[in-house]
Tab-separated table of N, CA, C and O in Angstrom:
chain	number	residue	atom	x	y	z
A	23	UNK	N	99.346	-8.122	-35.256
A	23	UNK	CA	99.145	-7.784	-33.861
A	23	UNK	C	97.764	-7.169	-33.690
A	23	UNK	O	97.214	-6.473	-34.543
A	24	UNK	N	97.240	-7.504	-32.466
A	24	UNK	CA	95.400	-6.910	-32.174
A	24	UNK	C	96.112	-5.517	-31.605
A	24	UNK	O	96.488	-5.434	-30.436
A	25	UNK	N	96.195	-4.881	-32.167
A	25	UNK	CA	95.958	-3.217	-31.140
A	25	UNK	C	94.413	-2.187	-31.552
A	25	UNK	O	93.803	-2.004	-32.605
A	26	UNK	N	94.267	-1.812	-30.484
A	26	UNK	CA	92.999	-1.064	-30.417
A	26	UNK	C	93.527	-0.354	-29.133
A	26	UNK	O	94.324	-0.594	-28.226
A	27	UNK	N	92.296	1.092	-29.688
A	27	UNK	CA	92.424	2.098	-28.700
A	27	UNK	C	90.977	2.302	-28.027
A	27	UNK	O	90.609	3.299	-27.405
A	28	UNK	N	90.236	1.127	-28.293
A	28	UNK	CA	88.752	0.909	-27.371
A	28	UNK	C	89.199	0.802	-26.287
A	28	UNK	O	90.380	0.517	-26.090
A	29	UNK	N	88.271	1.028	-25.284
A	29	UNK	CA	88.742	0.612	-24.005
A	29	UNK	C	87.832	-0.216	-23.172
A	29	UNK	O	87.372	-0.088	-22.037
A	30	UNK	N	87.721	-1.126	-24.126
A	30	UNK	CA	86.981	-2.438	-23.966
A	30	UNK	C	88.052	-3.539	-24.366
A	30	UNK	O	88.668	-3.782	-25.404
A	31	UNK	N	87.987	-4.381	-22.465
A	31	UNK	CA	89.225	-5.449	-23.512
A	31	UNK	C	90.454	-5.152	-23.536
A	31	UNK	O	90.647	-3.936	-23.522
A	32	UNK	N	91.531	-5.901	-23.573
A	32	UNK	CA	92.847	-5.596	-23.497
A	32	UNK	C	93.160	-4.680	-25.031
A	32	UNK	O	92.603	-4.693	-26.129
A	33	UNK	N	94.101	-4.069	-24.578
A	33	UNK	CA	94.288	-3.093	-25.634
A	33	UNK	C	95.602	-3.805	-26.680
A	33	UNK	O	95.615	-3.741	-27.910
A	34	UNK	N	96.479	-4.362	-25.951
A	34	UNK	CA	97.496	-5.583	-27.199
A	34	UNK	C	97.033	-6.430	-25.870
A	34	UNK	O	96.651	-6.159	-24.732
A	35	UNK	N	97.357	-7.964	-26.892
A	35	UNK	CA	96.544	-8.764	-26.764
A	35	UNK	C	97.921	-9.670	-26.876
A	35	UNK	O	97.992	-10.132	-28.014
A	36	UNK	N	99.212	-10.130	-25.921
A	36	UNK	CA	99.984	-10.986	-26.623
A	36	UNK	C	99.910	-12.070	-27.086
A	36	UNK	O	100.778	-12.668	-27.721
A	37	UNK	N	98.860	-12.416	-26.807
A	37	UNK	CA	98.767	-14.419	-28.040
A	37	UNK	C	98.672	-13.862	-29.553
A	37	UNK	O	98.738	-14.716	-30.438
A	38	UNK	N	98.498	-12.297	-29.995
A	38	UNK	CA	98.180	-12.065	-31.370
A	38	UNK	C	99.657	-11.379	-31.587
A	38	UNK	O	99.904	-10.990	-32.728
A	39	UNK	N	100.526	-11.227	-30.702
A	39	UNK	CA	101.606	-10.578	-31.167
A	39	UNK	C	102.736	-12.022	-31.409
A	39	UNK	O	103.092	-12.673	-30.427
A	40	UNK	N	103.097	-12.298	-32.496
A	40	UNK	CA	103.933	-13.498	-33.010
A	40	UNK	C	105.706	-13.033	-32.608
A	40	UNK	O	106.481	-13.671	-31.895
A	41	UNK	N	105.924	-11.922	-33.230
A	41	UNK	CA	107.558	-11.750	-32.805
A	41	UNK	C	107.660	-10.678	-32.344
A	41	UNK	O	106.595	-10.146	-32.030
A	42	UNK	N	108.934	-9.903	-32.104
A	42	UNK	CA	109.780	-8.641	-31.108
A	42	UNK	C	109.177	-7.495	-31.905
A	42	UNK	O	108.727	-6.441	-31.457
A	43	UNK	N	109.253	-7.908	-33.208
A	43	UNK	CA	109.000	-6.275	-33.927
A	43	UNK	C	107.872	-5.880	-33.793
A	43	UNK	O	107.814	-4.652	-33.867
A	44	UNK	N	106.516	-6.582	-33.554
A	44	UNK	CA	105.449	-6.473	-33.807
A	44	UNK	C	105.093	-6.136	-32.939
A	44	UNK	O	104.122	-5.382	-32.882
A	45	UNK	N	105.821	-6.616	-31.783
A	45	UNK	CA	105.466	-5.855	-30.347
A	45	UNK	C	105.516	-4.735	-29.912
A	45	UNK	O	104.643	-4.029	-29.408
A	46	UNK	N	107.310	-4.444	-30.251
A	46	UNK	CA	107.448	-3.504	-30.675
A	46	UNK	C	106.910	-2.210	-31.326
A	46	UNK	O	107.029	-1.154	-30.704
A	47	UNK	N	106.395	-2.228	-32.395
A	47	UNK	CA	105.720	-1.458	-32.984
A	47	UNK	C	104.420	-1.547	-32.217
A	47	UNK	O	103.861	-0.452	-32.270
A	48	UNK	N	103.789	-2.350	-31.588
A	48	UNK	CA	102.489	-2.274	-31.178
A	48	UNK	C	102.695	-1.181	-29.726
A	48	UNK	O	101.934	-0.269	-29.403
A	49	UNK	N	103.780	-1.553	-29.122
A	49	UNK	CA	104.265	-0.318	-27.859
A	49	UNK	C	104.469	0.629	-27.993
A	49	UNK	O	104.270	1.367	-27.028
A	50	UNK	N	105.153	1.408	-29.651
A	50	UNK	CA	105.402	2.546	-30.100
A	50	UNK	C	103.840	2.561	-30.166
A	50	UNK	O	103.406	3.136	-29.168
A	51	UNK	N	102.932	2.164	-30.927
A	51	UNK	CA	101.388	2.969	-31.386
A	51	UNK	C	100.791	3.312	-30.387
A	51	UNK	O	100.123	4.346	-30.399
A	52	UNK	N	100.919	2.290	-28.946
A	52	UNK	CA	100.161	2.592	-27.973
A	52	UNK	C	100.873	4.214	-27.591
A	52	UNK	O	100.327	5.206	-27.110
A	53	UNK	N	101.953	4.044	-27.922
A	53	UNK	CA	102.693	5.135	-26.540
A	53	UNK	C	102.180	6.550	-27.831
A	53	UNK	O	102.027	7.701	-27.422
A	54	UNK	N	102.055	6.327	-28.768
A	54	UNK	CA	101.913	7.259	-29.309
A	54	UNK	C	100.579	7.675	-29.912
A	54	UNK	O	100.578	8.596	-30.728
A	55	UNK	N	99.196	6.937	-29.503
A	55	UNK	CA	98.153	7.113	-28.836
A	55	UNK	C	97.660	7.627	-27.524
A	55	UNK	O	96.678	8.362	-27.423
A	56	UNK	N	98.276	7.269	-26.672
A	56	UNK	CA	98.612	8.030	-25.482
A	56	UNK	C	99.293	9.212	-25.324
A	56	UNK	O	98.915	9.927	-24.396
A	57	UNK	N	100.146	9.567	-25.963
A	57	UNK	CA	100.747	11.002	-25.919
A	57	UNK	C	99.759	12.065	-26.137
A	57	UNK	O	99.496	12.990	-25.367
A	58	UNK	N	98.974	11.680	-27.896
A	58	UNK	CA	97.985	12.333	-28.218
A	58	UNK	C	96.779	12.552	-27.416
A	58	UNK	O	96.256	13.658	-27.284
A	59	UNK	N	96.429	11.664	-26.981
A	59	UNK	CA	95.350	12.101	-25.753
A	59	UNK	C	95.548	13.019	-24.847
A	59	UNK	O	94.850	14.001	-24.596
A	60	UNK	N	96.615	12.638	-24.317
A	60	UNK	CA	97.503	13.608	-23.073
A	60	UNK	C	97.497	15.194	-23.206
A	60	UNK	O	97.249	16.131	-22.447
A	61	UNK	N	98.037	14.990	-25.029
A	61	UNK	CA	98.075	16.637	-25.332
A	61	UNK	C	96.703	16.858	-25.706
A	61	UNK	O	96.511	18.023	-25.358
A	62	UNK	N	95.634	16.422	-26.212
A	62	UNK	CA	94.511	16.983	-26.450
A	62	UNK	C	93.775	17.108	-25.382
A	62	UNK	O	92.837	17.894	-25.253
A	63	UNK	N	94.274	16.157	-24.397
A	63	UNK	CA	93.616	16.477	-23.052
A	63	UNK	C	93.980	17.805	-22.145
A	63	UNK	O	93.362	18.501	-21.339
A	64	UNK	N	95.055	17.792	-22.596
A	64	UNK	CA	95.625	19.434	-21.970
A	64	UNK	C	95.477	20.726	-22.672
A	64	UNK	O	95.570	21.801	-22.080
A	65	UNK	N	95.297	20.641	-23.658
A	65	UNK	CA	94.406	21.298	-24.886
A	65	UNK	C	93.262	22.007	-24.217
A	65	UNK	O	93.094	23.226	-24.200
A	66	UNK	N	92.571	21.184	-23.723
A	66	UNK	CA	91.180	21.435	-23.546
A	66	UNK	C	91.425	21.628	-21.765
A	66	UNK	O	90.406	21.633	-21.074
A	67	UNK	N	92.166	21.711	-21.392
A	67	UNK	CA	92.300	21.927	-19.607
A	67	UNK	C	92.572	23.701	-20.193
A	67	UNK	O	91.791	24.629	-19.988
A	68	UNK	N	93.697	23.768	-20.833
A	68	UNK	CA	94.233	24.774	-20.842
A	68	UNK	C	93.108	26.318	-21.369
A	68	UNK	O	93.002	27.523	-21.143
A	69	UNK	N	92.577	25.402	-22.043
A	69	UNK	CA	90.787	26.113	-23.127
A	69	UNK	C	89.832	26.818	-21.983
A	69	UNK	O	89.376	27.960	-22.030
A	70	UNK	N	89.637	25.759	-20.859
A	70	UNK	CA	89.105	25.869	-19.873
A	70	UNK	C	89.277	26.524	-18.481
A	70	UNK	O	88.415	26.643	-17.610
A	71	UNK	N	90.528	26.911	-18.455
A	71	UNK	CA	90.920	27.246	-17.350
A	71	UNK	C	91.200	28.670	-17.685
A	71	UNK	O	90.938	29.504	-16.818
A	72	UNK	N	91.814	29.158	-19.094
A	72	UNK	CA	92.298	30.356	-19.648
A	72	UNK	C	93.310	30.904	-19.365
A	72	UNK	O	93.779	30.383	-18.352
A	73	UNK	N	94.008	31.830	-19.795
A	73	UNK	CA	95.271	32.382	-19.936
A	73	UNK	C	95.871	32.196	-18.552
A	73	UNK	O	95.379	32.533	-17.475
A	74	UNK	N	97.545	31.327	-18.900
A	74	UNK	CA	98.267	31.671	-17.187
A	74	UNK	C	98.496	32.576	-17.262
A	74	UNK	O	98.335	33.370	-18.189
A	75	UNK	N	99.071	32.713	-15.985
A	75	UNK	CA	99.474	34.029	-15.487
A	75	UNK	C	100.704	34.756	-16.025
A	75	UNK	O	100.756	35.961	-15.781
A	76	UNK	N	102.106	33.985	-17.002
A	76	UNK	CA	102.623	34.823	-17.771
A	76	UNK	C	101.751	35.463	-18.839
A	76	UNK	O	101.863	36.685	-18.936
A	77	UNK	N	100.542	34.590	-20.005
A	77	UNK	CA	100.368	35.428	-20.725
A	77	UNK	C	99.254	36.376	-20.169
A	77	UNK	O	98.953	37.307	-20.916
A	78	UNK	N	98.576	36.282	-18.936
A	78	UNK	CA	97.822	37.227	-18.480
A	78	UNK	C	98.878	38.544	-17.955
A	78	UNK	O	98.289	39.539	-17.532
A	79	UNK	N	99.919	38.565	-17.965
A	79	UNK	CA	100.900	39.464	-17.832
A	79	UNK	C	101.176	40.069	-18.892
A	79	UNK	O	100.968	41.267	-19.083
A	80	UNK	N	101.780	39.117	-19.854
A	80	UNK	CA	102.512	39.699	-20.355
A	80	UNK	C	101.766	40.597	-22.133
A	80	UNK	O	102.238	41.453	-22.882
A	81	UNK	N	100.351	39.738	-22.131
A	81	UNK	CA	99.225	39.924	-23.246
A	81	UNK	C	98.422	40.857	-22.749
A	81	UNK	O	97.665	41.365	-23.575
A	82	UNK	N	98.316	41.427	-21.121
A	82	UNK	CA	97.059	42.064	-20.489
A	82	UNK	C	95.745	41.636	-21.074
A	82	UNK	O	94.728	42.131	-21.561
A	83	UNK	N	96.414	40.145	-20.704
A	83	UNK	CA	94.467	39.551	-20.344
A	83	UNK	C	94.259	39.120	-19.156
A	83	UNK	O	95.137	39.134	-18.293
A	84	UNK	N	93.100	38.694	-18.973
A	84	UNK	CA	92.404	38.168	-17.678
A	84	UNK	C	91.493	37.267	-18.267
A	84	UNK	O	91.154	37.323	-19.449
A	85	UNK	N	91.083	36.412	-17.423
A	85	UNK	CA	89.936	34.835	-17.155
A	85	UNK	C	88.595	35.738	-17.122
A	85	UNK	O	88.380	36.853	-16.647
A	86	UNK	N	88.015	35.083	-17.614
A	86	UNK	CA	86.329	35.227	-17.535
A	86	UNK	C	85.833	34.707	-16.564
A	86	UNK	O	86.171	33.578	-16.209
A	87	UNK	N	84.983	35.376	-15.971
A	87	UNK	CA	84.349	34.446	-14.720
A	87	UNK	C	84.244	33.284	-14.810
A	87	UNK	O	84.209	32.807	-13.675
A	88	UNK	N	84.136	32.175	-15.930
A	88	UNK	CA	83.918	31.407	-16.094
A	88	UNK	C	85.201	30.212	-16.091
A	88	UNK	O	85.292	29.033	-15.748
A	89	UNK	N	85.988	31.102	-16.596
A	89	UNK	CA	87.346	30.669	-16.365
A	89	UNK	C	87.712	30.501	-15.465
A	89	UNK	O	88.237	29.401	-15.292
A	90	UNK	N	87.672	31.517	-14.266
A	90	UNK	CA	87.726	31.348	-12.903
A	90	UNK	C	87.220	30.236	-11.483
A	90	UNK	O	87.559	29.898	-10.349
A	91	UNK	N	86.212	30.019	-12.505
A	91	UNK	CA	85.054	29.163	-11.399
A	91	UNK	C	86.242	27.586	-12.176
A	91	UNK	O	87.009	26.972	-11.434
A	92	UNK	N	86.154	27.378	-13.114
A	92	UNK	CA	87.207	26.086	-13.628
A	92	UNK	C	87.895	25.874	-13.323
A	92	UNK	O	88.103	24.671	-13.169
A	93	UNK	N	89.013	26.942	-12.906
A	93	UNK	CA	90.542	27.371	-12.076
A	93	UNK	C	90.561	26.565	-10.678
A	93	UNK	O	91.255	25.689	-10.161
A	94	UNK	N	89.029	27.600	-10.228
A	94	UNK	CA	89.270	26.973	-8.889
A	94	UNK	C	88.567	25.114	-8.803
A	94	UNK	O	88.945	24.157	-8.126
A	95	UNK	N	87.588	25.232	-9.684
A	95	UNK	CA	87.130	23.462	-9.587
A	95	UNK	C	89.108	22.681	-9.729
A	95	UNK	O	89.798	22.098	-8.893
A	96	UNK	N	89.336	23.019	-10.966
A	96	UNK	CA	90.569	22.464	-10.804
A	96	UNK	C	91.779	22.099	-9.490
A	96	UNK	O	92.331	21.034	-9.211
A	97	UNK	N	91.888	23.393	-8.901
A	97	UNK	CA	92.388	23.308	-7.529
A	97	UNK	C	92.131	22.716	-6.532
A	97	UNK	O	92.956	22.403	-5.673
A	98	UNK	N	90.426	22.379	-6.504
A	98	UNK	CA	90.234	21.623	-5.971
A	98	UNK	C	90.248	20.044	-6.127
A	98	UNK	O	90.585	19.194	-5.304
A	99	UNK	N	89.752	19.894	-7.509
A	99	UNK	CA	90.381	18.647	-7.449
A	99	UNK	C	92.065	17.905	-7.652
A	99	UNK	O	92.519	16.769	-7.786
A	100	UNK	N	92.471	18.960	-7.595
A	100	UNK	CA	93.757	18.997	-7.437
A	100	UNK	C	94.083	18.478	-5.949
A	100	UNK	O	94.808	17.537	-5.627
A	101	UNK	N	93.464	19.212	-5.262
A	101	UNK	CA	93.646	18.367	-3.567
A	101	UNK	C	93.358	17.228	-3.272
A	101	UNK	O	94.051	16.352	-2.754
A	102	UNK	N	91.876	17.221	-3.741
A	102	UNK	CA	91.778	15.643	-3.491
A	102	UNK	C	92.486	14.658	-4.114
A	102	UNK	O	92.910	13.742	-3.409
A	103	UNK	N	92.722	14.650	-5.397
A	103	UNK	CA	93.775	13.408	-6.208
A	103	UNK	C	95.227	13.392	-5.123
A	103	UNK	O	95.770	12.341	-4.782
A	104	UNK	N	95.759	14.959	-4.628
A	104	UNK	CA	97.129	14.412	-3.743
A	104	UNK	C	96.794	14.034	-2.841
A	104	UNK	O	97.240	12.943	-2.486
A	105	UNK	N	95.946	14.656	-2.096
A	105	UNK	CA	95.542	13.689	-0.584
A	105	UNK	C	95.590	12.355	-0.484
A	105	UNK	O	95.679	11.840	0.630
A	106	UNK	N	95.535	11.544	-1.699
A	106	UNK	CA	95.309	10.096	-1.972
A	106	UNK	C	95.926	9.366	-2.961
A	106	UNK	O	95.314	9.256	-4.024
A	107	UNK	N	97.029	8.831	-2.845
A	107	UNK	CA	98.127	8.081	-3.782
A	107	UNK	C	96.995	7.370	-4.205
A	107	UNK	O	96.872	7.597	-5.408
A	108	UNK	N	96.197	6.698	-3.851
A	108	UNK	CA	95.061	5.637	-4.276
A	108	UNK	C	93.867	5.671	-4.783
A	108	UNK	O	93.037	4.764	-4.846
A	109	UNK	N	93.795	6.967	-5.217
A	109	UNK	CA	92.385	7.598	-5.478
A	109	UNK	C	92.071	6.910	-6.621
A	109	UNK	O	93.070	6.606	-7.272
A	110	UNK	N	90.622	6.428	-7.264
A	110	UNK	CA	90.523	5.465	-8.183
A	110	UNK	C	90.207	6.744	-9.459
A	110	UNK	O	90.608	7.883	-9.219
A	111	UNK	N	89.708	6.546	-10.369
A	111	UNK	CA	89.337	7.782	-11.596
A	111	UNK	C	88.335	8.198	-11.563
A	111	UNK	O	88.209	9.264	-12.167
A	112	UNK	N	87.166	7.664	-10.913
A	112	UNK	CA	85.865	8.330	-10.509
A	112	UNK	C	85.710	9.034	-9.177
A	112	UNK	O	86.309	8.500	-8.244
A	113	UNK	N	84.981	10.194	-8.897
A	113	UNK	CA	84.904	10.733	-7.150
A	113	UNK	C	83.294	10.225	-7.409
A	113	UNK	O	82.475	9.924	-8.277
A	114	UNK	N	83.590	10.426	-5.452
A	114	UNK	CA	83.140	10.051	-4.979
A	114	UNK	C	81.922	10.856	-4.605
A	114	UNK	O	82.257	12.011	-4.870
A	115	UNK	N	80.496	10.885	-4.061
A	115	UNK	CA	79.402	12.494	-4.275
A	115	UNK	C	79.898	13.066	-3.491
A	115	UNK	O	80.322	14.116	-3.973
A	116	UNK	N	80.154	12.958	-2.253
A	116	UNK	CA	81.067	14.093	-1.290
A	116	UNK	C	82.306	15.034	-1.871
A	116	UNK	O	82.698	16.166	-1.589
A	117	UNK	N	82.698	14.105	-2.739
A	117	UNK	CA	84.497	14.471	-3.520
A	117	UNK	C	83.358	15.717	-4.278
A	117	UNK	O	83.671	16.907	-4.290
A	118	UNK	N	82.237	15.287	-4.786
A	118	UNK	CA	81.737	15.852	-6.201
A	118	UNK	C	81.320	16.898	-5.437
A	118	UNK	O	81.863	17.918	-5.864
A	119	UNK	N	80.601	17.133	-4.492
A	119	UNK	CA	80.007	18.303	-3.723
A	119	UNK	C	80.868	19.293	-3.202
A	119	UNK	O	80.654	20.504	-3.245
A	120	UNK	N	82.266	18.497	-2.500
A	120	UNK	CA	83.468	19.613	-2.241
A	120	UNK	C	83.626	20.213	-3.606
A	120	UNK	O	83.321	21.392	-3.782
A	121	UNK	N	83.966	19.660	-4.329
A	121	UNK	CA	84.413	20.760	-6.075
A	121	UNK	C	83.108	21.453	-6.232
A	121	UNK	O	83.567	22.153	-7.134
A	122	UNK	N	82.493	21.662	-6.185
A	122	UNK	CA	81.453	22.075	-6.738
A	122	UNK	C	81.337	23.643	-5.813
A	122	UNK	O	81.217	24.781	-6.267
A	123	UNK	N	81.444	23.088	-4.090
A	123	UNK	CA	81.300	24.673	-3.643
A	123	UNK	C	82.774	25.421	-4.021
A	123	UNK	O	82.937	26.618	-3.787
């Protein structure tokens, strides 16, 4: 089976997948390539944004200014992605200028 995690190009390729198992297994690798991203991607949201608000409770910490300014970029783009079931993965410079103030 062709699997790749480039993202150039179909990622399985079914004229290279011959039977069920292979497919199979090629749907488990994807899904479990994708998980990993997901969590390393939240990894690094979570890095960035800094302690929620239980362990800022319950650890007596607080966000760094820097943390803060991320928090709120986040929130904001948090609005715009719901405002729009259709929103594509890139913004738009207006989208980019609202996050920014």
């Amino acid at each position: 089976a062709v699997v790749s995690t480039q993202s150039t190009g179909n990622a399985l390729e079914d004229t290279a997948v011959t039977n069920k198992m292979q497919w199979d297994n090629s749907i488990l690798f994807m899904e479990r390539i994708l998980k990993e991203r997901i969590d390393l991607t939240q990894e690094d949201l979570d890095q960035c944004i800094g302690p929620g608000w239980r362990e800022r409770w319950t650890g007596w910490r607080s966000r760094s200014p820097l943390e803060v300014q991320c928090v709120a970029a986040k929130n904001e783009l948090q609005k715009l992605l719901l405002a729009d079931d259709q929103h594509g993965k890139h913004l738009e410079n207006d989208e980019l200028t609202t996050v920014r103030r």
